[in-house]
Coordinates of C-alpha atoms in Angstrom, one line a residue:
M2 CA 25.0 38.8 -36.8
A3 CA 25.5 35.9 -39.1
R4 CA 22.4 34.8 -41.0
G5 CA 21.4 31.1 -41.4
R6 CA 22.2 29.6 -44.8
R7 CA 21.1 26.4 -46.5
G8 CA 23.3 23.6 -45.5
E9 CA 24.6 25.5 -42.4
R10 CA 25.2 23.1 -39.5
A11 CA 23.2 23.8 -36.4
G12 CA 25.8 24.9 -33.9
G13 CA 26.1 24.1 -30.2
A14 CA 26.8 26.4 -27.3
P15 CA 29.9 28.6 -27.2
G16 CA 33.0 26.3 -27.0
E17 CA 31.3 23.3 -28.4
K18 CA 32.5 21.6 -31.6
G19 CA 29.3 20.9 -33.5
P20 CA 26.0 19.7 -32.2
A21 CA 27.2 16.4 -30.7
P22 CA 27.8 17.6 -27.1
Y23 CA 24.4 19.2 -27.0
L24 CA 22.6 16.2 -28.4
R25 CA 24.3 14.0 -25.9
Q26 CA 23.2 16.3 -23.1
V27 CA 19.6 16.2 -24.3
G28 CA 19.7 12.4 -24.6
E29 CA 21.1 12.1 -21.1
R30 CA 18.4 14.2 -19.7
V31 CA 15.7 12.1 -21.3
R32 CA 17.4 8.9 -20.1
N33 CA 17.8 10.2 -16.6
A34 CA 14.1 11.4 -16.4
R35 CA 13.0 7.9 -17.7
N36 CA 15.2 6.2 -15.0
R37 CA 13.8 8.4 -12.3
R38 CA 10.3 7.2 -13.2
G39 CA 11.5 3.5 -13.5
M40 CA 10.2 3.3 -17.0
A41 CA 11.6 0.9 -19.6
R42 CA 12.1 2.5 -23.0
K43 CA 9.3 0.5 -24.5
D44 CA 7.0 1.9 -21.8
L45 CA 8.0 5.4 -22.6
A46 CA 7.4 4.7 -26.3
H47 CA 3.9 3.5 -25.5
E48 CA 3.1 6.5 -23.3
S49 CA 4.5 9.1 -25.6
G50 CA 3.5 7.7 -28.9
V51 CA 7.2 8.0 -30.0
S52 CA 8.8 5.0 -31.5
E53 CA 11.2 3.0 -29.3
R54 CA 13.8 3.2 -32.1
Y55 CA 13.7 7.1 -32.1
L56 CA 13.9 7.2 -28.3
A57 CA 17.0 5.0 -28.5
L58 CA 18.6 7.4 -31.0
L59 CA 17.6 10.4 -28.9
E60 CA 19.1 8.9 -25.7
A61 CA 22.2 8.0 -27.7
G62 CA 22.7 11.7 -28.6
K63 CA 21.4 11.4 -32.1
G64 CA 18.1 13.3 -31.8
N65 CA 16.2 15.2 -34.5
V66 CA 18.0 18.3 -35.8
S67 CA 14.8 20.3 -35.0
I68 CA 16.0 20.4 -31.4
L69 CA 19.2 22.2 -32.6
L70 CA 17.2 24.6 -34.7
M71 CA 15.0 25.5 -31.7
R72 CA 18.2 26.1 -29.7
R73 CA 19.5 28.5 -32.3
I74 CA 16.3 30.4 -32.3
A75 CA 16.3 30.6 -28.5
G76 CA 19.9 31.9 -28.6
A77 CA 19.0 34.5 -31.1
L78 CA 16.1 35.7 -28.9
G79 CA 18.2 35.7 -25.8
V80 CA 16.0 33.2 -23.9
S81 CA 16.5 29.6 -22.8
L82 CA 15.3 26.8 -24.9
G83 CA 13.0 25.8 -22.0
A84 CA 11.3 29.2 -22.2
L85 CA 10.2 28.4 -25.8
V86 CA 9.2 24.8 -25.4
H87 CA 7.7 25.1 -21.9
D88 CA 4.3 23.3 -21.8
G89 CA 1.9 25.7 -20.1
P90 CA 1.1 29.4 -19.8
E91 CA 3.9 32.0 -20.0
R92 CA 5.9 32.1 -16.8
P93 CA 5.8 35.3 -14.7
V94 CA 8.9 37.4 -15.0
E95 CA 9.7 36.8 -11.3
Q96 CA 9.8 33.1 -11.9
R97 CA 12.2 33.4 -14.9
L98 CA 14.4 35.7 -12.8
I99 CA 14.4 33.2 -9.9
E100 CA 15.3 30.3 -12.4
Q101 CA 18.2 32.3 -13.8
W102 CA 19.5 33.1 -10.3
L103 CA 19.2 29.4 -9.2
D104 CA 21.1 28.3 -12.3
G105 CA 24.2 30.2 -10.9
L106 CA 24.2 28.5 -7.5
A107 CA 26.5 25.7 -6.5
P108 CA 24.9 22.4 -5.4
A109 CA 25.4 23.1 -1.7
A110 CA 23.8 26.5 -2.0
L111 CA 20.9 25.0 -3.8
A112 CA 20.3 22.5 -1.0
E113 CA 20.4 25.4 1.6
T114 CA 18.0 27.4 -0.6
W115 CA 15.6 24.5 -0.7
E116 CA 15.6 24.2 3.1
L117 CA 15.1 27.9 3.6
L118 CA 12.1 27.9 1.1
Q119 CA 10.6 24.9 2.9
A120 CA 10.8 26.7 6.2
R121 CA 9.5 30.0 4.8
F122 CA 6.8 28.6 2.6
P123 CA 5.6 25.3 4.0
S124 CA 3.3 23.2 1.9
G125 CA 0.9 22.8 4.8
G126 CA 0.9 21.5 8.4
R127 CA 2.1 17.9 8.6
Q128 CA -0.4 15.5 10.0
T129 CA 1.6 12.2 10.1
A130 CA -0.4 10.7 12.9
G131 CA 1.0 7.2 13.4
R132 CA 1.6 6.4 9.8
I133 CA 5.1 5.2 8.7
A134 CA 5.9 5.0 5.0
L135 CA 8.9 3.0 3.7
I136 CA 10.4 4.3 0.5
G137 CA 13.3 3.0 -1.7
L138 CA 14.0 0.6 -4.5
R139 CA 12.9 -3.1 -4.5
G140 CA 15.4 -5.3 -2.8
A141 CA 16.3 -3.0 0.0
G142 CA 14.1 -4.8 2.5
K143 CA 10.9 -2.7 2.7
T144 CA 8.6 -5.7 2.7
T145 CA 10.5 -7.8 5.3
L146 CA 11.1 -4.8 7.6
G147 CA 7.7 -3.3 7.1
K148 CA 5.9 -6.5 8.2
R149 CA 8.2 -6.9 11.2
L150 CA 7.8 -3.3 12.2
A151 CA 4.0 -3.4 11.9
A152 CA 3.9 -6.6 14.0
H153 CA 6.2 -5.0 16.6
L154 CA 4.1 -1.8 16.8
R155 CA 0.8 -3.8 16.5
V156 CA -0.5 -1.7 13.6
P157 CA -1.6 -2.8 10.1
F158 CA 1.0 -3.4 7.3
V159 CA -0.1 -2.2 3.9
D160 CA 1.7 -2.9 0.6
M161 CA 0.5 -0.2 -1.8
G162 CA 1.1 -2.4 -4.8
V163 CA -1.1 -5.1 -3.4
E164 CA -3.7 -2.5 -2.4
I165 CA -3.8 -1.0 -5.9
E166 CA -4.4 -4.4 -7.3
R167 CA -7.2 -5.1 -4.8
Q168 CA -8.9 -1.8 -5.4
S169 CA -8.6 -1.9 -9.2
G170 CA -9.3 -5.7 -9.6
V171 CA -6.4 -6.2 -12.0
S172 CA -2.7 -6.9 -11.6
L173 CA 0.0 -4.2 -11.8
S174 CA 1.3 -5.7 -15.0
E175 CA -2.1 -5.6 -16.6
I176 CA -2.6 -1.9 -15.5
F177 CA 0.7 -1.0 -17.2
S178 CA 0.1 -3.1 -20.3
L179 CA -3.6 -2.1 -20.8
S180 CA -3.7 1.4 -19.5
G181 CA -0.2 2.7 -19.2
Q182 CA 1.8 4.4 -16.5
G183 CA -0.5 7.4 -16.4
A184 CA -3.4 5.2 -15.2
Y185 CA -1.2 3.5 -12.7
R186 CA -0.1 6.9 -11.3
R187 CA -3.8 7.9 -10.9
L188 CA -4.6 4.7 -9.1
E189 CA -1.5 5.1 -6.9
R190 CA -2.6 8.6 -5.8
R191 CA -6.2 7.4 -5.2
C192 CA -4.8 4.4 -3.1
L193 CA -2.6 6.7 -1.0
E194 CA -5.5 9.1 -0.2
R195 CA -7.7 6.1 0.8
L196 CA -4.9 4.7 3.1
I197 CA -4.5 8.1 4.7
A198 CA -8.3 8.4 5.3
E199 CA -8.7 4.9 6.7
H200 CA -5.5 4.4 8.7
A201 CA -4.4 6.8 11.4
Q202 CA -1.7 4.2 12.3
A203 CA 0.0 1.9 9.8
V204 CA 3.2 0.9 8.2
I205 CA 3.0 1.5 4.5
E206 CA 5.3 0.0 1.8
T207 CA 5.4 2.2 -1.3
G208 CA 6.5 1.5 -4.8
G209 CA 10.1 2.4 -5.7
S210 CA 9.1 5.0 -8.3
L211 CA 6.5 6.8 -6.2
V212 CA 9.0 9.5 -5.4
S213 CA 9.2 10.5 -9.0
E214 CA 5.6 11.5 -9.0
H215 CA 5.9 14.9 -7.4
P216 CA 2.3 15.6 -6.1
T217 CA 1.9 12.0 -4.8
F218 CA 5.3 12.1 -3.1
E219 CA 4.6 15.5 -1.5
R220 CA 1.3 14.1 -0.1
L221 CA 3.2 11.1 1.3
L222 CA 5.7 13.4 3.0
Q223 CA 3.0 15.5 4.5
A224 CA 0.9 12.6 5.8
C225 CA 3.5 10.0 6.9
H226 CA 6.8 9.8 8.7
T227 CA 8.9 8.5 5.8
V228 CA 11.9 6.2 6.0
W229 CA 14.3 5.5 3.1
I230 CA 15.3 1.8 3.3
R231 CA 18.5 1.7 1.3
T232 CA 21.3 -0.8 0.5
S233 CA 24.2 -1.2 -1.9
P234 CA 23.5 -1.7 -5.6
E235 CA 25.0 -5.2 -5.4
E236 CA 22.6 -6.2 -2.6
H237 CA 19.7 -4.7 -4.4
M238 CA 20.5 -6.8 -7.5
A239 CA 21.2 -10.0 -5.5
R240 CA 17.9 -9.8 -3.6
V241 CA 15.8 -9.0 -6.6
V242 CA 17.4 -11.9 -8.5
R243 CA 16.7 -14.2 -5.6
Q244 CA 13.1 -13.1 -5.7
G245 CA 13.1 -14.1 -9.4
D246 CA 11.9 -10.6 -10.4
L247 CA 13.9 -8.2 -12.7
R248 CA 10.9 -5.9 -13.1
P249 CA 12.8 -2.7 -12.0
I250 CA 15.4 -3.1 -14.7
G251 CA 13.6 -5.0 -17.4
A252 CA 15.7 -7.3 -19.6
S253 CA 18.6 -5.0 -20.0
T254 CA 22.0 -6.7 -20.6
E255 CA 23.5 -3.8 -18.6
A256 CA 21.3 -4.4 -15.6
M257 CA 23.8 -3.3 -12.9
E258 CA 24.7 -0.1 -14.8
D259 CA 20.9 0.7 -15.2
L260 CA 20.4 0.0 -11.5
R261 CA 23.3 2.3 -10.4
R262 CA 22.0 5.0 -12.7
M263 CA 18.5 4.7 -11.3
L264 CA 19.8 4.8 -7.7
A265 CA 21.8 7.9 -8.5
E266 CA 18.9 9.7 -10.1
R267 CA 16.5 8.9 -7.3
A268 CA 18.9 9.4 -4.4
P269 CA 18.1 13.1 -4.0
L270 CA 14.3 12.3 -3.9
Y271 CA 14.7 9.4 -1.5
G272 CA 17.0 11.6 0.6
R273 CA 14.0 13.8 1.5
A274 CA 12.7 11.1 3.8
D275 CA 12.5 11.9 7.5
S276 CA 14.9 9.0 8.4
T277 CA 17.2 6.7 6.5
I278 CA 18.6 3.3 7.4
D279 CA 21.1 1.1 5.4
T280 CA 20.5 -2.6 5.4
A281 CA 23.7 -3.5 3.6
G282 CA 25.5 -6.2 5.5
R283 CA 22.9 -6.2 8.3
T284 CA 20.7 -9.0 9.5
E285 CA 16.9 -8.6 9.7
K286 CA 17.0 -8.2 13.4
Q287 CA 19.8 -5.6 13.2
S288 CA 18.0 -3.7 10.5
L289 CA 14.8 -3.7 12.5
Q290 CA 16.7 -2.3 15.5
D291 CA 18.2 0.3 13.2
L292 CA 14.7 1.2 12.0
L293 CA 13.2 1.5 15.5
E294 CA 16.1 3.7 16.6
A295 CA 15.5 5.9 13.5
L296 CA 11.9 6.6 14.4
P297 CA 10.8 9.3 16.8
A298 CA 9.6 8.4 20.3
T299 CA 6.2 9.8 19.5
L300 CA 5.7 7.0 17.0
L301 CA 7.1 4.2 19.2
G302 CA 5.7 5.1 22.6
K303 CA 7.2 2.7 25.0
A304 CA 7.6 -0.1 22.5
R305 CA 11.0 -1.8 22.5
L306 CA 12.4 -4.5 20.3
S307 CA 11.8 -7.9 21.9
A308 CA 14.9 -9.9 22.8

């Protein structure tokens, strides 16, 4: 086996020409994970303590060579890089074998495996009661439809963002700027638990990035009938601009590209909702009718959309 020498370039995987393809892959994974959480790069820099300049280099595929060296060590040991840098106790051998097996499955087989596992090992009995939670990005129509649905069903409408501000006594922007995203996530989970405890029936509007916080999202799926309110990227952008709020995409000059990437990253998470409606090209009344038709009869009772 060839030994490492001074000045030797850290190599990529078999078939790669140099480290560039691997670095680009690492950078893409970082960027995708950031987009799933709806974080601007400056927010990630604040949360991680890593400079925004370095994060930009990392996402551009120009990360620190130490990543490449760790990859070479992992290759020499016959393990994955993740097995060496994993944060936490050593994984059981069965878990490592399962991960290796999953790596070889096609996307369709992975989806089927997920469904089988959910059926075989449920996370707990669902107790949705009469709670309906709307998920999706800003601009899809969650607020408008949520209020109309709540009025139609004669149940409370709760905007989690407004409720978090009420419970904490400060605005969302202040929470992020003063305490960071970690604090916001804790407040978000606390708010959800309180809503579940206080409302057996309600229409709940969630933040667009809640789905990227796995424990909170799992709790939402367990306690509420979830509906993904979706629309086209173009309508998302147009509606957010009309609201005068570019918060989901920051001040990026590539706003539409960022929005498309965010939608693509979160689509598999949003897709776990119990129901989905698309508001693109639909009036408010049409979308409300679509929403009512997407809900199970047990939630609607004998309610029907008024003429």
